[in-house]
mmCIF file of C-alpha atoms and ligand atoms in Angstrom:
data_model
loop_
_atom_site.group_PDB
_atom_site.id
_atom_site.type_symbol
_atom_site.label_atom_id
_atom_site.label_comp_id
_atom_site.label_asym_id
_atom_site.label_seq_id
_atom_site.Cartn_x
_atom_site.Cartn_y
_atom_site.Cartn_z
ATOM 1 C CA MET V 1 -55.408 -19.607 26.480
ATOM 2 C CA LYS V 2 -51.925 -20.406 25.197
ATOM 3 C CA LYS V 3 -51.296 -19.219 21.672
ATOM 4 C CA ILE V 4 -49.778 -21.619 19.146
ATOM 5 C CA PRO V 5 -48.095 -19.596 16.383
ATOM 6 C CA PHE V 6 -47.823 -20.964 12.847
ATOM 7 C CA LEU V 7 -44.027 -20.784 12.733
ATOM 8 C CA ARG V 8 -41.445 -19.847 15.297
ATOM 9 C CA PRO V 9 -38.084 -19.826 13.529
ATOM 10 C CA ASP V 10 -35.213 -20.653 15.862
ATOM 11 C CA LEU V 11 -31.925 -19.768 14.243
ATOM 12 C CA VAL V 12 -28.480 -20.516 15.681
ATOM 13 C CA LYS V 13 -27.585 -18.324 18.631
ATOM 14 C CA LYS V 14 -24.826 -15.740 18.801
ATOM 15 C CA GLU V 15 -22.473 -17.954 20.809
ATOM 16 C CA ALA V 16 -22.334 -20.463 17.958
ATOM 17 C CA LEU V 17 -21.481 -17.670 15.516
ATOM 18 C CA LEU V 18 -18.639 -16.134 17.500
ATOM 19 C CA PRO V 19 -15.766 -18.307 16.200
ATOM 20 C CA TYR V 20 -16.834 -17.571 12.628
ATOM 21 C CA LEU V 21 -17.214 -13.860 13.306
ATOM 22 C CA SER V 22 -13.679 -13.816 14.714
ATOM 23 C CA GLU V 23 -12.477 -15.370 11.476
ATOM 24 C CA ILE V 24 -14.159 -12.590 9.531
ATOM 25 C CA ASP V 25 -12.564 -9.975 11.800
ATOM 26 C CA ALA V 26 -9.177 -11.552 11.138
ATOM 27 C CA SER V 27 -9.533 -12.065 7.378
ATOM 28 C CA ARG V 28 -11.319 -8.758 6.766
ATOM 29 C CA ILE V 29 -13.037 -10.406 3.816
ATOM 30 C CA TYR V 30 -16.750 -9.695 3.959
ATOM 31 C CA SER V 31 -18.136 -10.951 0.658
ATOM 32 C CA ASN V 32 -17.129 -11.899 -2.925
ATOM 33 C CA PHE V 33 -16.911 -15.665 -2.356
ATOM 34 C CA GLY V 34 -14.700 -15.308 0.706
ATOM 35 C CA PRO V 35 -13.285 -18.168 2.795
ATOM 36 C CA LEU V 36 -16.492 -18.862 4.742
ATOM 37 C CA ASN V 37 -18.593 -19.005 1.577
ATOM 38 C CA LYS V 38 -16.041 -21.378 0.030
ATOM 39 C CA ARG V 39 -16.001 -23.594 3.114
ATOM 40 C CA LEU V 40 -19.789 -23.662 3.205
ATOM 41 C CA GLU V 41 -19.987 -24.709 -0.451
ATOM 42 C CA GLN V 42 -17.358 -27.412 0.085
ATOM 43 C CA ARG V 43 -19.112 -28.815 3.146
ATOM 44 C CA ILE V 44 -22.447 -28.923 1.354
ATOM 45 C CA LEU V 45 -21.007 -30.466 -1.805
ATOM 46 C CA ASN V 46 -19.168 -33.150 0.183
ATOM 47 C CA GLY V 47 -21.772 -33.778 2.860
ATOM 48 C CA TYR V 48 -24.978 -33.602 0.817
ATOM 49 C CA PHE V 49 -24.069 -34.245 -2.829
ATOM 50 C CA ASP V 50 -21.243 -36.809 -2.544
ATOM 51 C CA LYS V 51 -18.922 -34.373 -4.354
ATOM 52 C CA SER V 52 -20.788 -34.779 -7.638
ATOM 53 C CA GLY V 53 -21.515 -31.606 -9.588
ATOM 54 C CA ASP V 54 -21.101 -28.214 -7.928
ATOM 55 C CA VAL V 55 -22.929 -25.640 -5.795
ATOM 56 C CA THR V 56 -22.858 -21.899 -5.331
ATOM 57 C CA THR V 57 -24.330 -19.751 -2.586
ATOM 58 C CA VAL V 58 -26.749 -16.952 -3.485
ATOM 59 C CA SER V 59 -28.331 -14.067 -1.600
ATOM 60 C CA ASN V 60 -31.791 -15.702 -1.685
ATOM 61 C CA ALA V 61 -33.658 -18.314 -3.700
ATOM 62 C CA THR V 62 -35.650 -15.799 -5.747
ATOM 63 C CA ILE V 63 -32.392 -14.347 -7.086
ATOM 64 C CA GLY V 64 -31.225 -17.965 -7.448
ATOM 65 C CA LEU V 65 -34.205 -18.805 -9.650
ATOM 66 C CA ILE V 66 -33.650 -15.659 -11.737
ATOM 67 C CA LEU V 67 -29.963 -16.516 -12.184
ATOM 68 C CA ALA V 68 -30.681 -20.144 -13.078
ATOM 69 C CA ILE V 69 -33.541 -19.428 -15.481
ATOM 70 C CA SER V 70 -31.677 -16.619 -17.221
ATOM 71 C CA GLN V 71 -28.579 -18.782 -17.716
ATOM 72 C CA CYS V 72 -30.383 -21.707 -19.326
ATOM 73 C CA LYS V 73 -33.622 -20.492 -20.949
ATOM 74 C CA ARG V 74 -33.972 -21.136 -24.669
ATOM 75 C CA PRO V 75 -33.282 -17.821 -26.372
ATOM 76 C CA ASN V 76 -36.371 -17.854 -28.582
ATOM 77 C CA GLY V 77 -38.718 -19.337 -26.007
ATOM 78 C CA LYS V 78 -41.568 -17.411 -24.463
ATOM 79 C CA TYR V 79 -42.962 -19.500 -21.630
ATOM 80 C CA ALA V 80 -41.783 -20.855 -18.293
ATOM 81 C CA LEU V 81 -43.944 -23.894 -17.501
ATOM 82 C CA MET V 82 -44.719 -24.284 -13.793
ATOM 83 C CA SER V 83 -47.497 -25.203 -11.435
ATOM 84 C CA SER V 84 -49.786 -22.489 -10.147
ATOM 85 C CA PHE V 85 -49.682 -24.184 -6.738
ATOM 86 C CA THR V 86 -46.401 -22.539 -5.748
ATOM 87 C CA PHE V 87 -45.078 -19.404 -4.099
ATOM 88 C CA ALA V 88 -45.220 -16.124 -6.062
ATOM 89 C CA ALA V 89 -41.402 -16.134 -6.342
ATOM 90 C CA THR V 90 -41.525 -18.843 -9.053
ATOM 91 C CA PRO V 91 -43.604 -16.895 -11.630
ATOM 92 C CA LEU V 92 -41.921 -13.629 -10.590
ATOM 93 C CA ALA V 93 -38.502 -15.088 -11.373
ATOM 94 C CA ALA V 94 -39.739 -16.076 -14.854
ATOM 95 C CA LEU V 95 -41.049 -12.556 -15.467
ATOM 96 C CA TRP V 96 -37.725 -10.990 -14.417
ATOM 97 C CA CYS V 97 -36.113 -13.222 -17.073
ATOM 98 C CA GLY V 98 -38.395 -11.787 -19.756
ATOM 99 C CA LEU V 99 -40.593 -14.897 -19.859
ATOM 100 C CA GLU V 100 -44.271 -15.475 -19.213
ATOM 101 C CA PRO V 101 -45.404 -18.052 -16.665
ATOM 102 C CA TYR V 102 -47.583 -20.799 -18.153
ATOM 103 C CA PHE V 103 -49.388 -22.614 -15.349
ATOM 104 C CA VAL V 104 -49.831 -26.398 -15.482
ATOM 105 C CA ASP V 105 -52.153 -28.343 -13.167
ATOM 106 C CA ILE V 106 -50.866 -30.575 -10.352
ATOM 107 C CA HIS V 107 -51.374 -34.207 -9.352
ATOM 108 C CA SER V 108 -54.035 -34.753 -6.732
ATOM 109 C CA ASP V 109 -51.776 -37.084 -4.744
ATOM 110 C CA ASN V 110 -48.369 -35.395 -4.460
ATOM 111 C CA TRP V 111 -49.454 -31.802 -5.246
ATOM 112 C CA CYS V 112 -46.602 -31.389 -7.746
ATOM 113 C CA MET V 113 -46.851 -30.585 -11.470
ATOM 114 C CA ASN V 114 -48.818 -33.191 -13.448
ATOM 115 C CA GLU V 115 -46.178 -34.748 -15.681
ATOM 116 C CA GLU V 116 -48.558 -36.072 -18.344
ATOM 117 C CA LEU V 117 -50.154 -32.679 -18.665
ATOM 118 C CA LEU V 118 -46.694 -31.142 -18.808
ATOM 119 C CA SER V 119 -45.707 -33.448 -21.689
ATOM 120 C CA GLU V 120 -48.914 -32.556 -23.575
ATOM 121 C CA THR V 121 -48.278 -28.858 -22.989
ATOM 122 C CA ILE V 122 -44.702 -29.161 -24.248
ATOM 123 C CA GLN V 123 -46.052 -30.907 -27.380
ATOM 124 C CA LYS V 124 -48.584 -28.155 -27.890
ATOM 125 C CA LEU V 125 -46.275 -25.184 -27.321
ATOM 126 C CA GLY V 126 -43.168 -26.569 -29.052
ATOM 127 C CA GLU V 127 -40.450 -23.957 -29.515
ATOM 128 C CA GLN V 128 -42.325 -21.471 -27.374
ATOM 129 C CA VAL V 129 -41.262 -23.341 -24.221
ATOM 130 C CA ALA V 130 -38.212 -21.551 -22.827
ATOM 131 C CA VAL V 131 -37.816 -23.482 -19.583
ATOM 132 C CA VAL V 132 -39.680 -25.817 -17.222
ATOM 133 C CA VAL V 133 -39.694 -24.869 -13.521
ATOM 134 C CA PRO V 134 -41.192 -27.674 -11.398
ATOM 135 C CA TYR V 135 -41.662 -26.999 -7.711
ATOM 136 C CA ALA V 136 -40.834 -29.859 -5.324
ATOM 137 C CA THR V 137 -43.932 -29.010 -3.311
ATOM 138 C CA PHE V 138 -43.246 -28.585 0.436
ATOM 139 C CA GLY V 139 -39.869 -30.332 0.146
ATOM 140 C CA ASN V 140 -41.254 -33.474 -1.454
ATOM 141 C CA ASN V 141 -38.792 -35.901 -3.068
ATOM 142 C CA ILE V 142 -40.317 -35.758 -6.541
ATOM 143 C CA ASN V 143 -39.126 -38.268 -9.088
ATOM 144 C CA LEU V 144 -36.758 -36.338 -11.353
ATOM 145 C CA GLU V 145 -36.524 -38.944 -14.119
ATOM 146 C CA LEU V 146 -38.983 -37.283 -16.480
ATOM 147 C CA TYR V 147 -37.442 -33.865 -15.847
ATOM 148 C CA GLN V 148 -34.035 -35.295 -16.593
ATOM 149 C CA GLN V 149 -35.369 -36.555 -19.944
ATOM 150 C CA VAL V 150 -36.969 -33.186 -20.677
ATOM 151 C CA HIS V 151 -33.687 -31.446 -19.849
ATOM 152 C CA ARG V 152 -31.646 -33.831 -22.015
ATOM 153 C CA SER V 153 -34.114 -33.324 -24.889
ATOM 154 C CA GLY V 154 -33.061 -29.674 -24.994
ATOM 155 C CA ILE V 155 -35.718 -28.019 -22.842
ATOM 156 C CA PRO V 156 -33.881 -26.713 -19.775
ATOM 157 C CA VAL V 157 -35.271 -27.553 -16.339
ATOM 158 C CA VAL V 158 -34.810 -25.466 -13.182
ATOM 159 C CA ILE V 159 -36.209 -27.123 -10.069
ATOM 160 C CA ASP V 160 -37.672 -24.820 -7.446
ATOM 161 C CA ALA V 161 -36.472 -26.839 -4.457
ATOM 162 C CA ALA V 162 -37.015 -23.967 -2.018
ATOM 163 C CA ALA V 163 -38.101 -26.203 0.872
ATOM 164 C CA SER V 164 -35.989 -29.239 -0.044
ATOM 165 C CA PHE V 165 -32.575 -28.687 1.505
ATOM 166 C CA GLY V 166 -31.987 -31.824 3.596
ATOM 167 C CA ALA V 167 -34.613 -33.948 1.798
ATOM 168 C CA THR V 168 -33.294 -37.411 0.984
ATOM 169 C CA ASP V 169 -34.482 -40.722 -0.423
ATOM 170 C CA HIS V 170 -32.738 -44.001 -1.224
ATOM 171 C CA LYS V 171 -30.736 -42.256 -3.967
ATOM 172 C CA GLY V 172 -29.369 -39.612 -1.611
ATOM 173 C CA HIS V 173 -30.029 -35.902 -1.342
ATOM 174 C CA PHE V 174 -32.846 -34.421 -3.394
ATOM 175 C CA GLY V 175 -31.501 -33.044 -6.672
ATOM 176 C CA LYS V 176 -28.176 -34.874 -6.573
ATOM 177 C CA GLU V 177 -26.769 -35.389 -10.099
ATOM 178 C CA PHE V 178 -29.621 -33.492 -11.726
ATOM 179 C CA PRO V 179 -28.201 -32.062 -14.964
ATOM 180 C CA GLY V 180 -30.250 -28.824 -14.847
ATOM 181 C CA TYR V 181 -30.363 -26.377 -11.950
ATOM 182 C CA VAL V 182 -31.799 -27.019 -8.474
ATOM 183 C CA VAL V 183 -32.470 -23.969 -6.288
ATOM 184 C CA TYR V 184 -32.804 -24.185 -2.475
ATOM 185 C CA SER V 185 -33.924 -21.424 -0.114
ATOM 186 C CA PHE V 186 -32.338 -20.694 3.268
ATOM 187 C CA HIS V 187 -34.967 -18.123 4.262
ATOM 188 C CA ALA V 188 -35.697 -17.961 8.005
ATOM 189 C CA THR V 189 -39.045 -19.739 7.492
ATOM 190 C CA LYS V 190 -37.481 -22.704 5.691
ATOM 191 C CA SER V 191 -36.155 -25.656 7.702
ATOM 192 C CA PHE V 192 -32.548 -24.691 6.952
ATOM 193 C CA GLY V 193 -33.260 -21.123 7.988
ATOM 194 C CA ILE V 194 -30.441 -18.578 8.170
ATOM 195 C CA GLY V 195 -32.326 -15.304 7.604
ATOM 196 C CA GLU V 196 -31.879 -14.685 3.887
ATOM 197 C CA GLY V 197 -29.863 -16.941 1.608
ATOM 198 C CA GLY V 198 -29.962 -19.769 -0.882
ATOM 199 C CA LEU V 199 -28.007 -22.311 -2.856
ATOM 200 C CA ILE V 200 -27.899 -23.435 -6.478
ATOM 201 C CA TYR V 201 -26.808 -26.966 -7.332
ATOM 202 C CA SER V 202 -26.158 -28.566 -10.689
ATOM 203 C CA GLY V 203 -24.864 -32.011 -11.571
ATOM 204 C CA ASN V 204 -22.981 -30.159 -14.329
ATOM 205 C CA SER V 205 -20.188 -28.087 -12.730
ATOM 206 C CA GLU V 206 -19.754 -25.806 -15.743
ATOM 207 C CA GLN V 207 -23.280 -24.555 -15.277
ATOM 208 C CA ILE V 208 -22.391 -23.461 -11.759
ATOM 209 C CA SER V 209 -19.347 -21.542 -13.059
ATOM 210 C CA LYS V 210 -21.735 -19.580 -15.279
ATOM 211 C CA ILE V 211 -23.938 -18.754 -12.279
ATOM 212 C CA ARG V 212 -20.897 -17.620 -10.243
ATOM 213 C CA GLN V 213 -20.019 -15.215 -13.007
ATOM 214 C CA ALA V 214 -23.604 -14.007 -13.426
ATOM 215 C CA GLU V 215 -24.089 -13.371 -9.699
ATOM 216 C CA ASN V 216 -20.930 -11.247 -9.639
ATOM 217 C CA PHE V 217 -21.949 -8.610 -12.198
ATOM 218 C CA GLY V 218 -21.156 -10.948 -15.091
ATOM 219 C CA PHE V 219 -17.438 -10.303 -14.553
ATOM 220 C CA SER V 220 -15.080 -12.499 -16.533
ATOM 221 C CA GLN V 221 -11.576 -13.360 -15.247
ATOM 222 C CA ASN V 222 -10.262 -9.899 -16.148
ATOM 223 C CA ARG V 223 -13.267 -8.101 -14.642
ATOM 224 C CA ASP V 224 -14.937 -7.244 -17.927
ATOM 225 C CA THR V 225 -18.680 -7.752 -17.950
ATOM 226 C CA ASP V 226 -19.342 -10.113 -20.819
ATOM 227 C CA MET V 227 -22.768 -11.417 -19.830
ATOM 228 C CA LEU V 228 -25.966 -10.132 -18.209
ATOM 229 C CA GLY V 229 -25.128 -10.166 -14.502
ATOM 230 C CA LEU V 230 -26.351 -8.865 -11.190
ATOM 231 C CA ASN V 231 -25.238 -8.975 -7.577
ATOM 232 C CA GLY V 232 -26.538 -12.209 -6.076
ATOM 233 C CA LYS V 233 -23.679 -13.025 -3.701
ATOM 234 C CA MET V 234 -23.977 -14.204 -0.116
ATOM 235 C CA SER V 235 -22.054 -12.178 2.493
ATOM 236 C CA GLU V 236 -19.494 -13.807 4.765
ATOM 237 C CA TYR V 237 -21.704 -13.033 7.773
ATOM 238 C CA THR V 238 -24.535 -14.995 6.225
ATOM 239 C CA ALA V 239 -22.154 -17.845 5.385
ATOM 240 C CA ALA V 240 -21.168 -17.860 9.078
ATOM 241 C CA ILE V 241 -24.795 -18.430 10.060
ATOM 242 C CA ALA V 242 -25.112 -21.172 7.446
ATOM 243 C CA LEU V 243 -21.920 -22.939 8.611
ATOM 244 C CA SER V 244 -23.091 -23.037 12.209
ATOM 245 C CA THR V 245 -26.555 -24.161 11.080
ATOM 246 C CA LEU V 246 -24.989 -27.112 9.236
ATOM 247 C CA GLU V 247 -23.607 -28.330 12.582
ATOM 248 C CA VAL V 248 -27.091 -28.673 14.082
ATOM 249 C CA TYR V 249 -29.173 -29.364 10.990
ATOM 250 C CA ASP V 250 -29.483 -33.144 11.421
ATOM 251 C CA LYS V 251 -30.892 -32.545 14.871
ATOM 252 C CA LYS V 252 -33.311 -29.917 13.584
ATOM 253 C CA MET V 253 -34.576 -32.271 10.881
ATOM 254 C CA THR V 254 -35.052 -35.122 13.353
ATOM 255 C CA THR V 255 -37.060 -32.831 15.626
ATOM 256 C CA ARG V 256 -39.262 -31.733 12.725
ATOM 257 C CA GLN V 257 -39.849 -35.334 11.669
ATOM 258 C CA LYS V 258 -40.784 -36.260 15.219
ATOM 259 C CA ILE V 259 -43.422 -33.497 15.308
ATOM 260 C CA TYR V 260 -44.733 -34.627 11.918
ATOM 261 C CA SER V 261 -45.065 -38.167 13.293
ATOM 262 C CA TRP V 262 -47.030 -36.831 16.303
ATOM 263 C CA TYR V 263 -49.438 -35.312 13.786
ATOM 264 C CA LEU V 264 -49.745 -38.643 11.956
ATOM 265 C CA GLU V 265 -50.492 -40.461 15.219
ATOM 266 C CA GLN V 266 -53.089 -37.947 16.357
ATOM 267 C CA LEU V 267 -54.754 -37.766 12.941
ATOM 268 C CA SER V 268 -55.115 -41.516 12.789
ATOM 269 C CA GLN V 269 -56.213 -41.861 16.438
ATOM 270 C CA ASN V 270 -58.997 -39.412 15.653
ATOM 271 C CA ASP V 271 -59.832 -41.262 12.451
ATOM 272 C CA LEU V 272 -59.515 -38.103 10.362
ATOM 273 C CA MET V 273 -57.981 -39.797 7.330
ATOM 274 C CA SER V 274 -61.090 -41.936 6.824
ATOM 275 C CA LYS V 275 -63.230 -38.786 7.014
ATOM 276 C CA GLY V 276 -61.683 -37.232 3.927
ATOM 277 C CA TRP V 277 -58.723 -35.326 5.367
ATOM 278 C CA THR V 278 -55.750 -35.905 3.056
ATOM 279 C CA LEU V 279 -52.014 -35.644 3.373
ATOM 280 C CA GLN V 280 -49.561 -35.045 0.583
ATOM 281 C CA LYS V 281 -48.221 -38.299 -0.797
ATOM 282 C CA ASN V 282 -44.505 -38.112 -0.245
ATOM 283 C CA GLU V 283 -41.438 -40.264 -0.177
ATOM 284 C CA GLY V 284 -38.168 -40.434 1.685
ATOM 285 C CA GLU V 285 -37.095 -38.112 4.464
ATOM 286 C CA ILE V 286 -38.437 -34.567 4.372
ATOM 287 C CA PRO V 287 -37.258 -31.667 6.584
ATOM 288 C CA TYR V 288 -40.889 -30.544 7.090
ATOM 289 C CA GLN V 289 -41.212 -26.773 6.861
ATOM 290 C CA PHE V 290 -44.772 -26.903 8.274
ATOM 291 C CA MET V 291 -47.628 -29.409 8.329
ATOM 292 C CA PRO V 292 -49.716 -29.315 5.144
ATOM 293 C CA ILE V 293 -53.087 -31.085 5.092
ATOM 294 C CA ALA V 294 -56.214 -30.841 2.920
ATOM 295 C CA CYS V 295 -59.615 -30.743 4.592
ATOM 296 C CA PRO V 296 -62.479 -32.906 3.304
ATOM 297 C CA GLU V 297 -64.555 -31.823 0.316
ATOM 298 C CA GLY V 298 -67.464 -29.751 1.522
ATOM 299 C CA LEU V 299 -65.383 -27.942 4.158
ATOM 300 C CA LYS V 300 -63.507 -24.727 3.382
ATOM 301 C CA ASN V 301 -59.951 -24.110 4.551
ATOM 302 C CA ILE V 302 -60.666 -20.463 5.375
ATOM 303 C CA ASP V 303 -63.491 -21.449 7.734
ATOM 304 C CA ILE V 304 -61.186 -23.869 9.532
ATOM 305 C CA ILE V 305 -58.475 -21.192 9.784
ATOM 306 C CA ASP V 306 -61.002 -18.880 11.500
ATOM 307 C CA TYR V 307 -62.172 -21.672 13.753
ATOM 308 C CA LEU V 308 -58.598 -22.474 14.811
ATOM 309 C CA ALA V 309 -57.839 -18.768 15.290
ATOM 310 C CA ASP V 310 -60.681 -18.606 17.827
ATOM 311 C CA ARG V 311 -58.826 -21.354 19.681
ATOM 312 C CA ASN V 312 -55.589 -19.358 19.562
ATOM 313 C CA ILE V 313 -54.082 -21.601 16.907
ATOM 314 C CA GLU V 314 -52.497 -19.828 13.965
ATOM 315 C CA ALA V 315 -52.680 -21.681 10.636
ATOM 316 C CA ARG V 316 -52.153 -20.588 7.024
ATOM 317 C CA THR V 317 -53.204 -21.638 3.540
ATOM 318 C CA TYR V 318 -50.053 -22.127 1.451
ATOM 319 C CA PHE V 319 -50.615 -21.802 -1.544
ATOM 320 C CA SER V 320 -54.058 -20.324 -1.625
ATOM 321 C CA PRO V 321 -54.832 -18.294 -3.622
ATOM 322 C CA PRO V 322 -52.766 -20.190 -6.187
ATOM 323 C CA CYS V 323 -50.549 -18.026 -8.424
ATOM 324 C CA HIS V 324 -52.966 -17.784 -11.372
ATOM 325 C CA LYS V 325 -55.424 -15.996 -9.047
ATOM 326 C CA HIS V 326 -52.957 -13.303 -7.940
ATOM 327 C CA PRO V 327 -53.690 -9.958 -9.657
ATOM 328 C CA HIS V 328 -50.231 -9.788 -11.219
ATOM 329 C CA PHE V 329 -50.446 -13.264 -12.812
ATOM 330 C CA ILE V 330 -54.122 -13.414 -13.683
ATOM 331 C CA ASN V 331 -53.672 -12.844 -17.420
ATOM 332 C CA TYR V 332 -51.039 -15.485 -18.057
ATOM 333 C CA PRO V 333 -52.014 -18.696 -19.851
ATOM 334 C CA HIS V 334 -52.647 -22.006 -18.153
ATOM 335 C CA THR V 335 -53.937 -25.516 -18.724
ATOM 336 C CA PRO V 336 -57.286 -26.343 -17.133
ATOM 337 C CA LEU V 337 -56.532 -26.285 -13.388
ATOM 338 C CA PRO V 338 -59.260 -28.363 -11.677
ATOM 339 C CA VAL V 339 -56.926 -30.038 -9.160
ATOM 340 C CA THR V 340 -55.237 -26.743 -8.241
ATOM 341 C CA GLU V 341 -58.645 -25.058 -7.840
ATOM 342 C CA ASP V 342 -59.926 -27.856 -5.639
ATOM 343 C CA LEU V 343 -56.821 -28.148 -3.473
ATOM 344 C CA SER V 344 -56.537 -24.403 -2.961
ATOM 345 C CA LYS V 345 -59.985 -24.420 -1.302
ATOM 346 C CA ARG V 346 -58.972 -27.261 0.992
ATOM 347 C CA ILE V 347 -55.296 -26.755 1.798
ATOM 348 C CA LEU V 348 -54.254 -25.891 5.337
ATOM 349 C CA SER V 349 -50.745 -25.267 6.636
ATOM 350 C CA LEU V 350 -50.601 -26.194 10.303
ATOM 351 C CA PRO V 351 -47.956 -25.139 12.840
ATOM 352 C CA LEU V 352 -44.687 -27.036 12.912
ATOM 353 C CA TRP V 353 -41.688 -25.595 14.712
ATOM 354 C CA GLU V 354 -38.977 -27.179 16.747
ATOM 355 C CA GLU V 355 -40.042 -26.344 20.304
ATOM 356 C CA MET V 356 -43.579 -27.676 19.857
ATOM 357 C CA ILE V 357 -44.667 -30.268 22.388
ATOM 358 C CA ILE V 358 -47.003 -33.184 21.852
ATOM 359 C CA GLN V 359 -49.817 -31.347 23.689
ATOM 360 C CA ASP V 360 -49.679 -28.575 21.055
ATOM 361 C CA VAL V 361 -50.253 -31.131 18.325
ATOM 362 C CA HIS V 362 -53.034 -32.632 20.399
ATOM 363 C CA LEU V 363 -54.776 -29.259 20.705
ATOM 364 C CA ILE V 364 -54.433 -28.571 16.977
ATOM 365 C CA VAL V 365 -55.817 -31.946 15.900
ATOM 366 C CA GLU V 366 -58.623 -31.602 18.425
ATOM 367 C CA GLY V 367 -59.371 -28.273 16.760
ATOM 368 C CA LEU V 368 -59.589 -29.988 13.368
ATOM 369 C CA VAL V 369 -61.897 -32.655 14.774
ATOM 370 C CA SER V 370 -64.353 -30.171 16.247
ATOM 371 C CA SER V 371 -64.125 -27.810 13.241
ATOM 372 C CA GLN V 372 -65.848 -30.523 11.194
ATOM 373 C CA TRP V 373 -69.046 -30.210 13.233
ATOM 374 C CA HIS V 374 -68.966 -26.483 13.501
HETATM 375 C C1 PLP X 1 -39.499 -19.594 -0.056
HETATM 376 C C2 PLP X 1 -39.765 -19.908 -1.489
HETATM 377 C C3 PLP X 1 -39.120 -19.226 -2.534
HETATM 378 C C4 PLP X 1 -38.278 -18.007 -2.304
HETATM 379 O O1 PLP X 1 -37.170 -18.183 -1.509
HETATM 380 P P1 PLP X 1 -36.399 -16.895 -0.944
HETATM 381 O O2 PLP X 1 -35.104 -17.453 -0.456
HETATM 382 O O3 PLP X 1 -37.260 -16.339 0.163
HETATM 383 O O4 PLP X 1 -36.231 -15.927 -2.053
HETATM 384 C C5 PLP X 1 -39.340 -19.632 -3.837
HETATM 385 N N1 PLP X 1 -40.184 -20.641 -4.124
HETATM 386 C C6 PLP X 1 -40.848 -21.302 -3.160
HETATM 387 C C7 PLP X 1 -41.764 -22.408 -3.545
HETATM 388 C C8 PLP X 1 -40.679 -20.955 -1.823
HETATM 389 O O5 PLP X 1 -41.365 -21.614 -0.878
#
């Protein structure tokens, strides 16, 4: 039986890279914000953010989160507020910045941090809140209005937008004009996959200048270190991959959206939505990284994963266990987490990669249908 893998990243091929590699050979500049990095930042700022604010490339999004949190956290704060339904990189980044993660429950509809609960938690913790780190779950276009207010009130906000590069709604690209930091991942498994890499955006250009300094050993103009820095730069080779990926990214996103729509058709033809299967409520255009779906109450995601595996279909359970259940984060404080607990028993991440054909989706949905009776 044909195997359907969970992901099958398909990065740009060597032929597309060659012109850029020749440029590197000629310039003999390999890193330190070289010409390809600069061109990449310019193209992204112009093409995705309408030239408002600024961006900087980083070596990966985890380093990006560490850089962003460390540059803006309140000096006397203790906690980084975030959902537990996220990737381990979010709480890890807070810990590397000397903060403790404080997990807040999510909404049952969009699977992002519950904003009312966040406001209550901010009230309760007061000065102890160092930073808020919402995750735009699975590339969702979350409404940033409340976070903008929180940021303007003096509590810095860093958005973990790891899966969001390319996400748009009627206002434009996700994160555009946000006054805090927005961090995108270019890891191979993300839709804009280049291997390892990332990008930090801010609607406030000065904040990006601070990150550029911090990711280059904290060097000031005269190469004195006058702030806590590290090496978070992107190499010119990686920028070459990113530049050639930009040329095909619209096509990649369209392909991903087409596969997502096949799922929607098949799910509705099989009447699964009325049987308690639920999709994330989302808005705008999303560059789907994979296909998340929650199984009905009473079924367990891990049983369905095993059932699909027997049919040669590889699925995952992002993000189960949720962060507060990981051994390293188990002792950190949290609000009651009933929605996170419930969703983490039901969440499934189904295959979505660009060469999938409609028959693959058909087989997967058929697997879901029969798993219910198993
Ligand atoms: C992928 C991911 C990260 C980490 O990105 P890297 O570029 O691999 O460091 C952080 N947060 C979330 C939610 C992610 O999905």
